[in-house]
Amino acid sequence: MTNEVTVPLLPCASIDDIENFYGVLGFRTTYKQRKPNPCVGVRREDIDLQFFEIPGFDPEQSYGSCLVITPDIEGLHRAFAAGMRAEYGKVLVSGTPRMTRPRARKNADGLGGFSVIDPGGNWIRVFRDPTAAPMPAAAPTGRLAKALANAVVQADSRGSVGQAVRILDSALARPHADDDPVEQVEVLVYRAELAMVLHDPKTAAELLARAQSVTLTEDESERAAAAFDNAAELTTALR
């Protein structure tokens, strides 16, 4: 048979918080009940999610997760980011809820992805549809690029932010003369993002300042444009 539909059921501490947050992201409520068991369903285009409330549930201890496969991760991320900016004045990059940026994933054959961590602590993992994707990003070859790829797996995929920080701090502590300055900017900006996840704004600001001070040629500045866009978003979030 074909045309089956699978809808994940995810835990949360408050269905009201879930409904409000997903409303910010452009979802509409499809179902909600208080009794006998509190639950809510939300939908955005073809993304269907349902949530059930557990009294005393701790989002920080949640193992809830699901995959969303789409041909356009950038478009979905832009839509979610626009909703956050309209509601909160910034894209949420730390705490719960929050959202990561689209990045190539070493553990997903180089395909891009990002994650939304909702108020229930559930990781909504958005990945590019491999059947509709351009060629995956080439495996990194530079020392700093390899460290960045490994750190992204740890933090963005596994939620092991501390391990990702150790990888990047080790790479930054041992600069090489032949390091690509663009990769240096990318590592510094991502490390700043992780500092914000760890509620360390002072370190985040210092790392963003270091990224801005890296000397780049015109061509290198163009290659680093995405990293500087992220840096600008992080600077806004620090205010």
CSV table of C-alpha atoms in Angstrom, one decimal:
chain,number,residue,atom,x,y,z
A,1,MET,CA,0.0,0.0,0.0
A,2,THR,CA,1.0,3.6,-0.4
A,3,ASN,CA,0.0,7.0,1.0
A,4,GLU,CA,0.4,6.0,4.6
A,5,VAL,CA,0.9,8.8,7.1
A,6,THR,CA,3.1,8.7,10.2
A,7,VAL,CA,2.6,11.4,12.9
A,8,PRO,CA,5.1,11.5,15.9
A,9,LEU,CA,3.7,11.7,19.4
A,10,LEU,CA,6.1,13.8,21.6
A,11,PRO,CA,6.1,14.6,25.3
A,12,CYS,CA,6.0,18.0,26.9
A,13,ALA,CA,5.4,19.8,30.2
A,14,SER,CA,2.7,22.1,28.8
A,15,ILE,CA,0.6,21.8,25.7
A,16,ASP,CA,-0.1,25.5,25.9
A,17,ASP,CA,3.6,26.3,25.6
A,18,ILE,CA,3.9,23.9,22.7
A,19,GLU,CA,0.9,25.4,20.9
A,20,ASN,CA,2.2,29.0,21.3
A,21,PHE,CA,5.7,28.1,20.2
A,22,TYR,CA,4.7,26.2,17.1
A,23,GLY,CA,2.2,29.0,16.3
A,24,VAL,CA,5.3,31.3,16.1
A,25,LEU,CA,6.8,28.9,13.6
A,26,GLY,CA,3.7,29.1,11.4
A,27,PHE,CA,1.9,26.0,12.5
A,28,ARG,CA,-1.8,25.9,13.1
A,29,THR,CA,-3.5,23.9,15.8
A,30,THR,CA,-5.4,20.8,14.4
A,31,TYR,CA,-6.6,19.3,17.7
A,32,LYS,CA,-6.5,20.1,21.4
A,33,GLN,CA,-8.0,18.5,24.4
A,34,ARG,CA,-7.6,18.8,28.2
A,35,LYS,CA,-9.4,15.7,29.3
A,36,PRO,CA,-9.0,12.9,29.8
A,37,ASN,CA,-5.4,13.4,28.7
A,38,PRO,CA,-4.0,16.8,27.7
A,39,CYS,CA,-2.7,16.7,24.1
A,40,VAL,CA,-2.4,19.0,21.1
A,41,GLY,CA,-1.8,18.5,17.4
A,42,VAL,CA,-0.1,21.1,15.1
A,43,ARG,CA,0.4,21.2,11.4
A,44,ARG,CA,2.4,23.3,8.9
A,45,GLU,CA,1.9,22.3,5.3
A,46,ASP,CA,2.8,18.6,5.3
A,47,ILE,CA,4.5,18.6,8.8
A,48,ASP,CA,2.2,17.0,11.4
A,49,LEU,CA,3.2,16.8,15.0
A,50,GLN,CA,1.3,15.8,18.1
A,51,PHE,CA,2.2,16.3,21.8
A,52,PHE,CA,1.0,14.9,25.1
A,53,GLU,CA,1.5,16.6,28.4
A,54,ILE,CA,3.2,14.9,31.4
A,55,PRO,CA,2.9,16.6,34.8
A,56,GLY,CA,6.4,17.5,36.1
A,57,PHE,CA,8.1,16.6,32.9
A,58,ASP,CA,11.6,18.1,32.6
A,59,PRO,CA,12.4,19.2,29.0
A,60,GLU,CA,16.1,19.1,29.7
A,61,GLN,CA,15.8,15.3,30.2
A,62,SER,CA,13.7,14.7,27.1
A,63,TYR,CA,14.7,12.1,24.5
A,64,GLY,CA,11.8,13.1,22.2
A,65,SER,CA,12.9,13.5,18.6
A,66,CYS,CA,11.7,13.2,15.0
A,67,LEU,CA,12.9,13.7,11.5
A,68,VAL,CA,11.5,16.2,8.9
A,69,ILE,CA,12.8,15.5,5.3
A,70,THR,CA,12.4,18.4,2.9
A,71,PRO,CA,14.0,19.5,-0.4
A,72,ASP,CA,14.4,23.1,0.9
A,73,ILE,CA,15.9,23.3,4.4
A,74,GLU,CA,17.0,26.9,3.8
A,75,GLY,CA,13.4,28.0,3.0
A,76,LEU,CA,12.0,26.3,6.1
A,77,HIS,CA,14.7,27.7,8.3
A,78,ARG,CA,14.1,31.2,6.9
A,79,ALA,CA,10.3,30.9,7.6
A,80,PHE,CA,11.0,29.7,11.2
A,81,ALA,CA,13.6,32.4,11.8
A,82,ALA,CA,11.2,35.1,10.5
A,83,GLY,CA,8.5,33.9,12.9
A,84,MET,CA,11.0,34.0,15.8
A,85,ARG,CA,12.1,37.5,14.9
A,86,ALA,CA,8.5,38.7,14.7
A,87,GLU,CA,7.6,37.3,18.1
A,88,TYR,CA,10.9,37.5,20.1
A,89,GLY,CA,12.9,40.1,18.2
A,90,LYS,CA,15.6,37.6,17.5
A,91,VAL,CA,16.3,34.0,16.5
A,92,LEU,CA,16.5,31.9,19.6
A,93,VAL,CA,19.9,30.2,19.7
A,94,SER,CA,20.2,29.3,23.4
A,95,GLY,CA,18.0,27.8,26.0
A,96,THR,CA,14.8,25.9,25.4
A,97,PRO,CA,13.3,26.5,22.9
A,98,ARG,CA,16.0,27.3,20.3
A,99,MET,CA,17.0,26.6,16.7
A,100,THR,CA,20.4,25.7,15.1
A,101,ARG,CA,21.4,26.9,11.6
A,102,PRO,CA,21.5,24.8,8.4
A,103,ARG,CA,24.9,23.1,8.2
A,104,ALA,CA,26.4,20.2,6.3
A,105,ARG,CA,26.3,17.1,8.4
A,106,LYS,CA,29.3,14.8,8.3
A,107,ASN,CA,27.1,12.0,9.7
A,108,ALA,CA,24.4,12.6,7.0
A,109,ASP,CA,26.7,12.1,4.0
A,110,GLY,CA,27.4,15.8,3.8
A,111,LEU,CA,23.7,16.8,3.4
A,112,GLY,CA,22.5,19.9,5.2
A,113,GLY,CA,20.3,20.0,8.2
A,114,PHE,CA,19.2,22.0,11.2
A,115,SER,CA,17.3,21.3,14.4
A,116,VAL,CA,14.5,23.0,16.4
A,117,ILE,CA,14.5,22.2,20.1
A,118,ASP,CA,11.0,23.0,21.2
A,119,PRO,CA,9.6,23.9,24.7
A,120,GLY,CA,9.3,20.1,25.5
A,121,GLY,CA,12.9,19.5,24.8
A,122,ASN,CA,12.1,17.6,21.6
A,123,TRP,CA,14.6,17.7,18.8
A,124,ILE,CA,12.8,18.3,15.5
A,125,ARG,CA,15.7,17.4,13.1
A,126,VAL,CA,15.2,18.8,9.6
A,127,PHE,CA,17.3,17.2,6.8
A,128,ARG,CA,17.5,17.8,3.1
A,129,ASP,CA,15.8,15.1,1.0
A,130,PRO,CA,18.6,13.3,-0.7
A,131,THR,CA,16.5,12.6,-3.8
A,132,ALA,CA,16.1,16.3,-4.4
A,133,ALA,CA,19.4,17.5,-3.2
A,134,PRO,CA,22.3,19.0,-5.1
A,135,MET,CA,25.7,17.3,-4.7
A,136,PRO,CA,26.5,16.9,-1.0
A,137,ALA,CA,29.2,19.1,0.4
A,138,ALA,CA,32.7,17.7,-0.2
A,139,ALA,CA,34.4,16.2,2.8
A,140,PRO,CA,36.5,18.9,4.6
A,141,THR,CA,40.2,18.8,4.1
A,142,GLY,CA,41.6,21.7,6.2
A,143,ARG,CA,42.5,21.1,9.8
A,144,LEU,CA,40.0,23.7,11.1
A,145,ALA,CA,37.3,22.5,8.7
A,146,LYS,CA,37.6,19.0,10.0
A,147,ALA,CA,37.4,20.1,13.6
A,148,LEU,CA,34.3,22.1,12.7
A,149,ALA,CA,32.6,19.1,11.0
A,150,ASN,CA,33.3,17.0,14.0
A,151,ALA,CA,32.0,19.6,16.4
A,152,VAL,CA,28.8,20.0,14.4
A,153,VAL,CA,28.1,16.3,14.7
A,154,GLN,CA,28.6,16.5,18.5
A,155,ALA,CA,26.5,19.6,19.2
A,156,ASP,CA,23.9,19.9,16.4
A,157,SER,CA,23.3,16.2,16.0
A,158,ARG,CA,24.0,14.6,19.4
A,159,GLY,CA,23.4,17.6,21.7
A,160,SER,CA,26.9,17.1,23.2
A,161,VAL,CA,27.8,20.8,23.3
A,162,GLY,CA,30.6,20.3,25.8
A,163,GLN,CA,32.4,17.8,23.6
A,164,ALA,CA,32.0,20.1,20.6
A,165,VAL,CA,33.5,23.0,22.6
A,166,ARG,CA,36.5,20.8,23.5
A,167,ILE,CA,37.1,19.9,19.9
A,168,LEU,CA,37.0,23.6,18.8
A,169,ASP,CA,39.0,24.9,21.7
A,170,SER,CA,41.7,22.4,21.0
A,171,ALA,CA,41.9,23.4,17.3
A,172,LEU,CA,42.0,27.1,18.1
A,173,ALA,CA,44.7,26.7,20.8
A,174,ARG,CA,47.2,25.3,18.2
A,175,PRO,CA,47.1,27.7,15.2
A,176,HIS,CA,49.0,26.6,12.1
A,177,ALA,CA,50.6,29.0,9.6
A,178,ASP,CA,48.7,27.4,6.7
A,179,ASP,CA,45.3,27.6,8.4
A,180,ASP,CA,42.6,28.9,6.0
A,181,PRO,CA,41.4,32.2,7.5
A,182,VAL,CA,37.8,31.6,6.3
A,183,GLU,CA,37.8,28.3,8.2
A,184,GLN,CA,39.1,30.2,11.2
A,185,VAL,CA,36.2,32.7,11.0
A,186,GLU,CA,33.7,29.8,10.7
A,187,VAL,CA,35.2,28.0,13.7
A,188,LEU,CA,35.2,31.2,15.8
A,189,VAL,CA,31.6,32.0,15.0
A,190,TYR,CA,30.4,28.5,15.7
A,191,ARG,CA,32.3,28.4,18.9
A,192,ALA,CA,30.6,31.7,19.8
A,193,GLU,CA,27.2,30.1,19.1
A,194,LEU,CA,28.0,27.2,21.4
A,195,ALA,CA,29.1,29.7,24.1
A,196,MET,CA,25.6,31.1,23.9
A,197,VAL,CA,24.0,27.7,24.2
A,198,LEU,CA,26.1,27.3,27.4
A,199,HIS,CA,24.8,30.7,28.6
A,200,ASP,CA,28.2,32.3,28.4
A,201,PRO,CA,27.6,35.6,26.6
A,202,LYS,CA,31.0,37.1,27.6
A,203,THR,CA,32.9,34.3,25.8
A,204,ALA,CA,30.5,34.6,22.9
A,205,ALA,CA,31.1,38.3,22.5
A,206,GLU,CA,34.9,37.8,22.7
A,207,LEU,CA,34.9,35.1,20.0
A,208,LEU,CA,32.7,37.2,17.7
A,209,ALA,CA,35.2,40.1,18.1
A,210,ARG,CA,38.0,37.7,17.2
A,211,ALA,CA,36.2,36.5,14.1
A,212,GLN,CA,35.7,40.1,13.0
A,213,SER,CA,39.4,40.8,13.4
A,214,VAL,CA,40.6,38.0,11.1
A,215,THR,CA,42.3,39.5,8.0
A,216,LEU,CA,40.6,38.4,4.8
A,217,THR,CA,41.0,39.1,1.1
A,218,GLU,CA,38.0,40.1,-1.0
A,219,ASP,CA,37.5,36.6,-2.2
A,220,GLU,CA,37.8,35.2,1.3
A,221,SER,CA,35.3,37.7,2.6
A,222,GLU,CA,32.8,36.4,0.1
A,223,ARG,CA,33.5,32.8,1.1
A,224,ALA,CA,33.0,33.8,4.8
A,225,ALA,CA,29.7,35.7,4.1
A,226,ALA,CA,27.5,32.9,5.6
A,227,ALA,CA,29.6,32.8,8.8
A,228,PHE,CA,29.4,36.6,9.1
A,229,ASP,CA,25.6,36.5,8.6
A,230,ASN,CA,25.5,34.0,11.5
A,231,ALA,CA,27.7,36.3,13.6
A,232,ALA,CA,25.3,39.2,13.0
A,233,GLU,CA,22.4,37.0,14.1
A,234,LEU,CA,24.3,36.0,17.3
A,235,THR,CA,25.2,39.6,18.0
A,236,THR,CA,21.5,40.5,17.9
A,237,ALA,CA,20.7,37.7,20.2
A,238,LEU,CA,23.3,38.9,22.7
A,239,ARG,CA,21.6,42.2,23.1
